[in-house]
JSON list of C-alpha atoms in Angstrom, two decimals:
[
{"chain": "A", "resi": 95, "resn": "UNK", "atom": "CA", "xyz": [-10.50, -19.51, 0.58]},
{"chain": "A", "resi": 96, "resn": "UNK", "atom": "CA", "xyz": [-6.96, -20.75, 1.13]},
{"chain": "A", "resi": 97, "resn": "UNK", "atom": "CA", "xyz": [-4.13, -18.33, 1.73]},
{"chain": "A", "resi": 98, "resn": "UNK", "atom": "CA", "xyz": [-1.20, -17.21, 3.85]},
{"chain": "A", "resi": 99, "resn": "UNK", "atom": "CA", "xyz": [-0.30, -14.67, 6.52]},
{"chain": "A", "resi": 100, "resn": "UNK", "atom": "CA", "xyz": [2.23, -12.06, 5.49]},
{"chain": "A", "resi": 101, "resn": "UNK", "atom": "CA", "xyz": [3.95, -8.85, 6.47]},
{"chain": "A", "resi": 102, "resn": "UNK", "atom": "CA", "xyz": [3.86, -5.70, 4.36]},
{"chain": "A", "resi": 103, "resn": "UNK", "atom": "CA", "xyz": [7.43, -4.67, 3.51]},
{"chain": "A", "resi": 104, "resn": "UNK", "atom": "CA", "xyz": [6.66, -1.55, 1.47]},
{"chain": "A", "resi": 105, "resn": "UNK", "atom": "CA", "xyz": [5.93, -0.24, -2.00]},
{"chain": "A", "resi": 106, "resn": "UNK", "atom": "CA", "xyz": [8.03, -0.01, -5.15]},
{"chain": "A", "resi": 107, "resn": "UNK", "atom": "CA", "xyz": [7.47, -0.06, -8.90]},
{"chain": "A", "resi": 108, "resn": "UNK", "atom": "CA", "xyz": [8.56, -2.34, -11.71]},
{"chain": "A", "resi": 109, "resn": "UNK", "atom": "CA", "xyz": [8.46, -2.14, -15.50]},
{"chain": "A", "resi": 110, "resn": "UNK", "atom": "CA", "xyz": [6.44, -4.62, -17.56]},
{"chain": "A", "resi": 111, "resn": "UNK", "atom": "CA", "xyz": [7.42, -6.01, -20.99]},
{"chain": "A", "resi": 112, "resn": "UNK", "atom": "CA", "xyz": [5.86, -2.95, -22.68]},
{"chain": "A", "resi": 113, "resn": "UNK", "atom": "CA", "xyz": [7.93, -0.51, -20.63]},
{"chain": "A", "resi": 114, "resn": "UNK", "atom": "CA", "xyz": [4.99, 0.62, -18.49]},
{"chain": "A", "resi": 115, "resn": "UNK", "atom": "CA", "xyz": [5.79, 1.54, -14.88]},
{"chain": "A", "resi": 116, "resn": "UNK", "atom": "CA", "xyz": [3.56, -0.46, -12.50]},
{"chain": "A", "resi": 117, "resn": "UNK", "atom": "CA", "xyz": [3.21, 0.46, -8.79]},
{"chain": "A", "resi": 118, "resn": "UNK", "atom": "CA", "xyz": [3.37, -2.62, -6.59]},
{"chain": "A", "resi": 119, "resn": "UNK", "atom": "CA", "xyz": [3.57, -3.78, -2.97]},
{"chain": "A", "resi": 120, "resn": "UNK", "atom": "CA", "xyz": [6.17, -6.21, -1.61]},
{"chain": "A", "resi": 121, "resn": "UNK", "atom": "CA", "xyz": [4.83, -8.67, 0.98]},
{"chain": "A", "resi": 122, "resn": "UNK", "atom": "CA", "xyz": [6.81, -11.19, 3.01]},
{"chain": "A", "resi": 123, "resn": "UNK", "atom": "CA", "xyz": [4.41, -14.16, 2.75]},
{"chain": "A", "resi": 124, "resn": "UNK", "atom": "CA", "xyz": [5.16, -17.11, 4.98]},
{"chain": "A", "resi": 125, "resn": "UNK", "atom": "CA", "xyz": [6.50, -19.58, 5.70]},
{"chain": "A", "resi": 126, "resn": "UNK", "atom": "CA", "xyz": [3.41, -20.31, 7.79]},
{"chain": "A", "resi": 127, "resn": "UNK", "atom": "CA", "xyz": [3.29, -23.30, 10.16]},
{"chain": "A", "resi": 128, "resn": "UNK", "atom": "CA", "xyz": [0.14, -25.39, 10.65]},
{"chain": "A", "resi": 129, "resn": "UNK", "atom": "CA", "xyz": [-0.59, -24.95, 14.38]},
{"chain": "A", "resi": 130, "resn": "UNK", "atom": "CA", "xyz": [-3.99, -26.68, 14.44]},
{"chain": "A", "resi": 131, "resn": "UNK", "atom": "CA", "xyz": [-6.22, -28.72, 12.11]},
{"chain": "A", "resi": 132, "resn": "UNK", "atom": "CA", "xyz": [-9.95, -28.19, 12.60]},
{"chain": "A", "resi": 133, "resn": "UNK", "atom": "CA", "xyz": [-12.14, -31.20, 11.71]},
{"chain": "A", "resi": 134, "resn": "UNK", "atom": "CA", "xyz": [-15.87, -31.70, 11.19]},
{"chain": "A", "resi": 135, "resn": "UNK", "atom": "CA", "xyz": [-16.04, -34.38, 13.92]},
{"chain": "A", "resi": 136, "resn": "UNK", "atom": "CA", "xyz": [-14.36, -32.37, 16.68]},
{"chain": "A", "resi": 137, "resn": "UNK", "atom": "CA", "xyz": [-14.98, -28.71, 15.78]},
{"chain": "A", "resi": 138, "resn": "UNK", "atom": "CA", "xyz": [-18.03, -28.85, 13.51]},
{"chain": "A", "resi": 139, "resn": "UNK", "atom": "CA", "xyz": [-16.16, -27.35, 10.55]},
{"chain": "A", "resi": 140, "resn": "UNK", "atom": "CA", "xyz": [-13.01, -27.94, 8.56]},
{"chain": "A", "resi": 141, "resn": "UNK", "atom": "CA", "xyz": [-10.17, -25.41, 8.56]},
{"chain": "A", "resi": 142, "resn": "UNK", "atom": "CA", "xyz": [-6.43, -25.06, 9.03]},
{"chain": "A", "resi": 143, "resn": "UNK", "atom": "CA", "xyz": [-4.92, -22.72, 11.61]},
{"chain": "A", "resi": 144, "resn": "UNK", "atom": "CA", "xyz": [-1.67, -21.10, 10.49]},
{"chain": "A", "resi": 145, "resn": "UNK", "atom": "CA", "xyz": [0.93, -19.29, 12.56]},
{"chain": "A", "resi": 146, "resn": "UNK", "atom": "CA", "xyz": [3.41, -16.69, 11.30]},
{"chain": "A", "resi": 147, "resn": "UNK", "atom": "CA", "xyz": [6.36, -14.73, 12.72]},
{"chain": "A", "resi": 148, "resn": "UNK", "atom": "CA", "xyz": [8.16, -16.18, 15.75]},
{"chain": "A", "resi": 149, "resn": "UNK", "atom": "CA", "xyz": [7.52, -14.62, 19.16]},
{"chain": "A", "resi": 150, "resn": "UNK", "atom": "CA", "xyz": [9.75, -14.88, 22.22]},
{"chain": "A", "resi": 151, "resn": "UNK", "atom": "CA", "xyz": [8.85, -17.47, 24.84]},
{"chain": "A", "resi": 152, "resn": "UNK", "atom": "CA", "xyz": [9.23, -14.76, 27.48]},
{"chain": "A", "resi": 153, "resn": "UNK", "atom": "CA", "xyz": [6.24, -12.85, 26.07]},
{"chain": "A", "resi": 154, "resn": "UNK", "atom": "CA", "xyz": [4.06, -15.97, 25.57]},
{"chain": "A", "resi": 155, "resn": "UNK", "atom": "CA", "xyz": [1.44, -17.36, 27.93]},
{"chain": "A", "resi": 156, "resn": "UNK", "atom": "CA", "xyz": [1.47, -20.98, 29.13]},
{"chain": "A", "resi": 157, "resn": "UNK", "atom": "CA", "xyz": [-1.50, -21.64, 26.83]},
{"chain": "A", "resi": 158, "resn": "UNK", "atom": "CA", "xyz": [0.43, -20.31, 23.81]},
{"chain": "A", "resi": 159, "resn": "UNK", "atom": "CA", "xyz": [3.48, -22.38, 24.73]},
{"chain": "A", "resi": 160, "resn": "UNK", "atom": "CA", "xyz": [1.42, -25.57, 25.03]},
{"chain": "A", "resi": 161, "resn": "UNK", "atom": "CA", "xyz": [-0.39, -24.86, 21.77]},
{"chain": "A", "resi": 162, "resn": "UNK", "atom": "CA", "xyz": [2.91, -24.38, 19.91]},
{"chain": "A", "resi": 163, "resn": "UNK", "atom": "CA", "xyz": [4.53, -27.42, 21.57]},
{"chain": "A", "resi": 164, "resn": "UNK", "atom": "CA", "xyz": [1.72, -29.66, 20.29]},
{"chain": "A", "resi": 165, "resn": "UNK", "atom": "CA", "xyz": [2.54, -28.52, 16.73]},
{"chain": "A", "resi": 166, "resn": "UNK", "atom": "CA", "xyz": [6.28, -28.90, 17.34]},
{"chain": "A", "resi": 167, "resn": "UNK", "atom": "CA", "xyz": [7.04, -25.26, 16.59]},
{"chain": "A", "resi": 168, "resn": "UNK", "atom": "CA", "xyz": [7.84, -21.98, 18.34]},
{"chain": "A", "resi": 169, "resn": "UNK", "atom": "CA", "xyz": [5.21, -19.52, 19.57]},
{"chain": "A", "resi": 170, "resn": "UNK", "atom": "CA", "xyz": [3.81, -17.37, 16.77]},
{"chain": "A", "resi": 171, "resn": "UNK", "atom": "CA", "xyz": [2.82, -13.71, 16.85]},
{"chain": "A", "resi": 172, "resn": "UNK", "atom": "CA", "xyz": [-0.04, -13.98, 14.35]},
{"chain": "A", "resi": 173, "resn": "UNK", "atom": "CA", "xyz": [-2.50, -16.88, 14.09]},
{"chain": "A", "resi": 174, "resn": "UNK", "atom": "CA", "xyz": [-5.28, -17.07, 11.48]},
{"chain": "A", "resi": 175, "resn": "UNK", "atom": "CA", "xyz": [-7.63, -19.82, 10.30]},
{"chain": "A", "resi": 176, "resn": "UNK", "atom": "CA", "xyz": [-8.11, -20.59, 6.60]},
{"chain": "A", "resi": 177, "resn": "UNK", "atom": "CA", "xyz": [-10.68, -22.81, 4.92]},
{"chain": "A", "resi": 178, "resn": "UNK", "atom": "CA", "xyz": [-10.71, -24.65, 1.58]},
{"chain": "A", "resi": 179, "resn": "UNK", "atom": "CA", "xyz": [-7.09, -25.74, 1.18]},
{"chain": "A", "resi": 180, "resn": "UNK", "atom": "CA", "xyz": [-6.74, -28.12, -1.77]},
{"chain": "A", "resi": 181, "resn": "UNK", "atom": "CA", "xyz": [-4.30, -30.54, -0.16]},
{"chain": "A", "resi": 182, "resn": "UNK", "atom": "CA", "xyz": [-4.21, -32.18, 3.27]},
{"chain": "A", "resi": 183, "resn": "UNK", "atom": "CA", "xyz": [-1.87, -30.74, 5.89]},
{"chain": "A", "resi": 184, "resn": "UNK", "atom": "CA", "xyz": [-0.68, -32.11, 9.23]},
{"chain": "A", "resi": 185, "resn": "UNK", "atom": "CA", "xyz": [0.38, -30.36, 12.43]},
{"chain": "A", "resi": 186, "resn": "UNK", "atom": "CA", "xyz": [3.77, -28.70, 12.01]},
{"chain": "A", "resi": 187, "resn": "UNK", "atom": "CA", "xyz": [3.69, -28.59, 8.20]},
{"chain": "A", "resi": 188, "resn": "UNK", "atom": "CA", "xyz": [5.09, -25.42, 6.59]},
{"chain": "A", "resi": 189, "resn": "UNK", "atom": "CA", "xyz": [3.26, -23.61, 3.78]},
{"chain": "A", "resi": 190, "resn": "UNK", "atom": "CA", "xyz": [5.45, -21.30, 1.73]},
{"chain": "A", "resi": 191, "resn": "UNK", "atom": "CA", "xyz": [4.94, -18.50, -0.80]},
{"chain": "A", "resi": 192, "resn": "UNK", "atom": "CA", "xyz": [4.96, -21.17, -3.54]},
{"chain": "A", "resi": 193, "resn": "UNK", "atom": "CA", "xyz": [1.26, -21.53, -2.70]},
{"chain": "A", "resi": 194, "resn": "UNK", "atom": "CA", "xyz": [0.78, -18.57, -5.06]},
{"chain": "A", "resi": 195, "resn": "UNK", "atom": "CA", "xyz": [1.68, -18.36, -8.74]},
{"chain": "A", "resi": 196, "resn": "UNK", "atom": "CA", "xyz": [2.54, -15.40, -10.95]},
{"chain": "A", "resi": 197, "resn": "UNK", "atom": "CA", "xyz": [-0.42, -14.04, -12.89]},
{"chain": "A", "resi": 198, "resn": "UNK", "atom": "CA", "xyz": [-3.18, -15.13, -10.50]},
{"chain": "A", "resi": 199, "resn": "UNK", "atom": "CA", "xyz": [-5.36, -12.74, -8.50]},
{"chain": "A", "resi": 200, "resn": "UNK", "atom": "CA", "xyz": [-5.49, -12.50, -4.71]},
{"chain": "A", "resi": 201, "resn": "UNK", "atom": "CA", "xyz": [-7.42, -10.63, -2.01]},
{"chain": "A", "resi": 202, "resn": "UNK", "atom": "CA", "xyz": [-5.34, -8.87, 0.65]},
{"chain": "A", "resi": 203, "resn": "UNK", "atom": "CA", "xyz": [-6.81, -7.80, 4.01]},
{"chain": "A", "resi": 204, "resn": "UNK", "atom": "CA", "xyz": [-5.07, -5.66, 6.61]},
{"chain": "A", "resi": 205, "resn": "UNK", "atom": "CA", "xyz": [-5.62, -2.97, 9.23]},
{"chain": "A", "resi": 206, "resn": "UNK", "atom": "CA", "xyz": [-5.63, 0.51, 7.70]},
{"chain": "A", "resi": 207, "resn": "UNK", "atom": "CA", "xyz": [-3.44, 3.29, 9.07]},
{"chain": "A", "resi": 208, "resn": "UNK", "atom": "CA", "xyz": [-4.97, 5.06, 12.07]},
{"chain": "A", "resi": 209, "resn": "UNK", "atom": "CA", "xyz": [-5.66, 8.78, 11.48]},
{"chain": "A", "resi": 210, "resn": "UNK", "atom": "CA", "xyz": [-6.87, 9.73, 14.96]},
{"chain": "A", "resi": 211, "resn": "UNK", "atom": "CA", "xyz": [-9.89, 11.97, 15.60]},
{"chain": "A", "resi": 212, "resn": "UNK", "atom": "CA", "xyz": [-10.73, 13.72, 12.32]},
{"chain": "A", "resi": 213, "resn": "UNK", "atom": "CA", "xyz": [-13.35, 16.24, 11.21]},
{"chain": "A", "resi": 214, "resn": "UNK", "atom": "CA", "xyz": [-16.07, 15.76, 8.62]},
{"chain": "A", "resi": 215, "resn": "UNK", "atom": "CA", "xyz": [-14.08, 17.28, 5.72]},
{"chain": "A", "resi": 216, "resn": "UNK", "atom": "CA", "xyz": [-11.29, 14.69, 5.97]},
{"chain": "A", "resi": 217, "resn": "UNK", "atom": "CA", "xyz": [-13.40, 11.80, 7.29]},
{"chain": "A", "resi": 218, "resn": "UNK", "atom": "CA", "xyz": [-16.45, 12.04, 5.02]},
{"chain": "A", "resi": 219, "resn": "UNK", "atom": "CA", "xyz": [-15.44, 14.44, 2.26]},
{"chain": "A", "resi": 220, "resn": "UNK", "atom": "CA", "xyz": [-17.73, 17.32, 3.28]},
{"chain": "A", "resi": 221, "resn": "UNK", "atom": "CA", "xyz": [-17.17, 20.55, 1.36]},
{"chain": "A", "resi": 222, "resn": "UNK", "atom": "CA", "xyz": [-17.19, 22.84, 4.38]},
{"chain": "A", "resi": 223, "resn": "UNK", "atom": "CA", "xyz": [-18.87, 26.25, 4.18]},
{"chain": "A", "resi": 224, "resn": "UNK", "atom": "CA", "xyz": [-17.13, 26.89, 0.87]},
{"chain": "A", "resi": 225, "resn": "UNK", "atom": "CA", "xyz": [-16.65, 30.64, 1.21]},
{"chain": "A", "resi": 226, "resn": "UNK", "atom": "CA", "xyz": [-14.80, 32.98, 3.51]},
{"chain": "A", "resi": 227, "resn": "UNK", "atom": "CA", "xyz": [-16.95, 36.14, 3.13]},
{"chain": "A", "resi": 228, "resn": "UNK", "atom": "CA", "xyz": [-20.46, 37.32, 4.15]},
{"chain": "A", "resi": 229, "resn": "UNK", "atom": "CA", "xyz": [-19.70, 37.30, 7.82]},
{"chain": "A", "resi": 230, "resn": "UNK", "atom": "CA", "xyz": [-18.24, 33.79, 7.80]},
{"chain": "A", "resi": 231, "resn": "UNK", "atom": "CA", "xyz": [-15.76, 33.93, 10.62]},
{"chain": "A", "resi": 232, "resn": "UNK", "atom": "CA", "xyz": [-14.47, 30.52, 11.79]},
{"chain": "A", "resi": 233, "resn": "UNK", "atom": "CA", "xyz": [-16.79, 27.88, 10.30]},
{"chain": "A", "resi": 234, "resn": "UNK", "atom": "CA", "xyz": [-14.91, 26.81, 7.16]},
{"chain": "A", "resi": 235, "resn": "UNK", "atom": "CA", "xyz": [-14.72, 23.11, 8.07]},
{"chain": "A", "resi": 236, "resn": "UNK", "atom": "CA", "xyz": [-17.81, 22.84, 10.26]},
{"chain": "A", "resi": 237, "resn": "UNK", "atom": "CA", "xyz": [-20.35, 19.99, 9.76]},
{"chain": "A", "resi": 238, "resn": "UNK", "atom": "CA", "xyz": [-23.38, 22.29, 9.52]},
{"chain": "A", "resi": 239, "resn": "UNK", "atom": "CA", "xyz": [-26.87, 21.19, 10.54]},
{"chain": "A", "resi": 240, "resn": "UNK", "atom": "CA", "xyz": [-27.23, 17.66, 11.95]},
{"chain": "A", "resi": 241, "resn": "UNK", "atom": "CA", "xyz": [-31.02, 17.52, 12.27]},
{"chain": "A", "resi": 242, "resn": "UNK", "atom": "CA", "xyz": [-34.39, 19.14, 11.61]},
{"chain": "A", "resi": 243, "resn": "UNK", "atom": "CA", "xyz": [-36.51, 20.86, 14.29]},
{"chain": "A", "resi": 244, "resn": "UNK", "atom": "CA", "xyz": [-38.75, 19.90, 17.21]},
{"chain": "A", "resi": 245, "resn": "UNK", "atom": "CA", "xyz": [-39.69, 16.93, 15.04]},
{"chain": "A", "resi": 246, "resn": "UNK", "atom": "CA", "xyz": [-37.97, 14.44, 14.97]},
{"chain": "A", "resi": 247, "resn": "UNK", "atom": "CA", "xyz": [-36.22, 16.08, 17.96]},
{"chain": "A", "resi": 248, "resn": "UNK", "atom": "CA", "xyz": [-33.29, 13.72, 17.70]},
{"chain": "A", "resi": 249, "resn": "UNK", "atom": "CA", "xyz": [-30.22, 12.98, 15.58]},
{"chain": "A", "resi": 250, "resn": "UNK", "atom": "CA", "xyz": [-30.64, 9.96, 13.31]},
{"chain": "A", "resi": 251, "resn": "UNK", "atom": "CA", "xyz": [-28.34, 7.00, 13.83]},
{"chain": "A", "resi": 252, "resn": "UNK", "atom": "CA", "xyz": [-25.49, 6.82, 11.32]},
{"chain": "A", "resi": 253, "resn": "UNK", "atom": "CA", "xyz": [-25.24, 10.61, 10.94]},
{"chain": "A", "resi": 254, "resn": "UNK", "atom": "CA", "xyz": [-21.88, 11.46, 9.38]},
{"chain": "A", "resi": 255, "resn": "UNK", "atom": "CA", "xyz": [-19.95, 13.36, 12.03]},
{"chain": "A", "resi": 256, "resn": "UNK", "atom": "CA", "xyz": [-16.40, 13.89, 13.24]},
{"chain": "A", "resi": 257, "resn": "UNK", "atom": "CA", "xyz": [-14.76, 10.93, 14.96]},
{"chain": "A", "resi": 258, "resn": "UNK", "atom": "CA", "xyz": [-11.92, 8.48, 15.03]},
{"chain": "A", "resi": 259, "resn": "UNK", "atom": "CA", "xyz": [-10.77, 7.55, 11.54]},
{"chain": "A", "resi": 260, "resn": "UNK", "atom": "CA", "xyz": [-8.73, 4.62, 10.26]},
{"chain": "A", "resi": 261, "resn": "UNK", "atom": "CA", "xyz": [-7.61, 1.52, 12.10]},
{"chain": "A", "resi": 262, "resn": "UNK", "atom": "CA", "xyz": [-10.26, -0.57, 10.34]},
{"chain": "A", "resi": 263, "resn": "UNK", "atom": "CA", "xyz": [-9.96, -3.97, 8.67]},
{"chain": "A", "resi": 264, "resn": "UNK", "atom": "CA", "xyz": [-9.86, -3.27, 4.93]},
{"chain": "A", "resi": 265, "resn": "UNK", "atom": "CA", "xyz": [-9.80, -5.85, 2.14]},
{"chain": "A", "resi": 266, "resn": "UNK", "atom": "CA", "xyz": [-8.49, -5.04, -1.34]},
{"chain": "A", "resi": 267, "resn": "UNK", "atom": "CA", "xyz": [-9.72, -7.54, -3.90]},
{"chain": "A", "resi": 268, "resn": "UNK", "atom": "CA", "xyz": [-8.32, -8.89, -7.18]},
{"chain": "A", "resi": 269, "resn": "UNK", "atom": "CA", "xyz": [-4.71, -7.78, -6.92]},
{"chain": "A", "resi": 270, "resn": "UNK", "atom": "CA", "xyz": [-2.54, -9.41, -9.57]},
{"chain": "A", "resi": 271, "resn": "UNK", "atom": "CA", "xyz": [0.52, -11.36, -8.45]},
{"chain": "A", "resi": 272, "resn": "UNK", "atom": "CA", "xyz": [3.40, -9.88, -10.47]},
{"chain": "A", "resi": 273, "resn": "UNK", "atom": "CA", "xyz": [6.29, -11.84, -9.01]},
{"chain": "A", "resi": 274, "resn": "UNK", "atom": "CA", "xyz": [6.97, -14.69, -6.56]},
{"chain": "A", "resi": 275, "resn": "UNK", "atom": "CA", "xyz": [10.49, -14.75, -5.05]},
{"chain": "A", "resi": 276, "resn": "UNK", "atom": "CA", "xyz": [10.52, -18.16, -3.35]},
{"chain": "A", "resi": 277, "resn": "UNK", "atom": "CA", "xyz": [14.06, -18.02, -1.89]},
{"chain": "A", "resi": 278, "resn": "UNK", "atom": "CA", "xyz": [13.24, -14.81, 0.02]},
{"chain": "A", "resi": 279, "resn": "UNK", "atom": "CA", "xyz": [9.55, -15.61, 0.73]},
{"chain": "A", "resi": 280, "resn": "UNK", "atom": "CA", "xyz": [8.48, -12.46, -1.12]},
{"chain": "A", "resi": 281, "resn": "UNK", "atom": "CA", "xyz": [5.26, -11.82, -3.00]},
{"chain": "A", "resi": 282, "resn": "UNK", "atom": "CA", "xyz": [4.94, -8.77, -5.27]},
{"chain": "A", "resi": 283, "resn": "UNK", "atom": "CA", "xyz": [1.36, -7.69, -6.00]},
{"chain": "A", "resi": 284, "resn": "UNK", "atom": "CA", "xyz": [0.08, -4.92, -8.23]},
{"chain": "A", "resi": 285, "resn": "UNK", "atom": "CA", "xyz": [-1.25, -1.81, -6.47]},
{"chain": "A", "resi": 286, "resn": "UNK", "atom": "CA", "xyz": [-1.39, -0.95, -2.78]},
{"chain": "A", "resi": 287, "resn": "UNK", "atom": "CA", "xyz": [-2.55, -2.85, 0.30]},
{"chain": "A", "resi": 288, "resn": "UNK", "atom": "CA", "xyz": [-3.87, -1.40, 3.58]},
{"chain": "A", "resi": 289, "resn": "UNK", "atom": "CA", "xyz": [-1.67, -0.84, 6.62]},
{"chain": "A", "resi": 290, "resn": "UNK", "atom": "CA", "xyz": [1.69, 0.62, 7.55]},
{"chain": "A", "resi": 291, "resn": "UNK", "atom": "CA", "xyz": [5.06, -1.01, 6.87]},
{"chain": "A", "resi": 292, "resn": "UNK", "atom": "CA", "xyz": [5.68, -4.23, 8.84]},
{"chain": "A", "resi": 293, "resn": "UNK", "atom": "CA", "xyz": [1.96, -4.66, 9.53]},
{"chain": "A", "resi": 294, "resn": "UNK", "atom": "CA", "xyz": [0.39, -8.10, 9.16]},
{"chain": "A", "resi": 295, "resn": "UNK", "atom": "CA", "xyz": [-1.77, -8.83, 6.14]},
{"chain": "A", "resi": 296, "resn": "UNK", "atom": "CA", "xyz": [-3.85, -11.85, 5.17]},
{"chain": "A", "resi": 297, "resn": "UNK", "atom": "CA", "xyz": [-3.55, -12.99, 1.55]},
{"chain": "A", "resi": 298, "resn": "UNK", "atom": "CA", "xyz": [-6.33, -15.22, 0.17]},
{"chain": "A", "resi": 299, "resn": "UNK", "atom": "CA", "xyz": [-6.96, -16.70, -3.23]}
]
């Protein structure tokens, strides 16, 4: 799937032609620079490596600097490979938000907001004890039993328990492109996408 790297700007809402209020997310998509072209002969597969968002040379390694110099561009903060681009691209080519058109559907992947260490009620939707009487003292949000008895004498793998929540790669599929603002490199998609403001997202179509 071809696509672009972008940055989540935030959420807003717009009105359609029928006067309905539609929640949407604004994404700064591109311009992305081709930093490497993978070929079947050399790499065993065909893909295009794109870079987005300039980084300072001070924070870059010698390897990053050499990689960017070969493409004739500056060091990039985010680098992602994409397959199945329709047209041929060379090193240093720029791919802009014009790659997308209004009305088509895209998949957006990003890193969800981190929630820290959470209990079973928030993390897995447990109901808790459900009552505050009959001697119930301080167990309202407790997980309850996590196993049987002397058999199987262990806790099964995958048991839903408290733990760190969020910070996962999440993909939201089939989001409609409502607007493409080419002069500002902005893409407006219907609905919400994972991640906090200014986080990187990958948009594929």
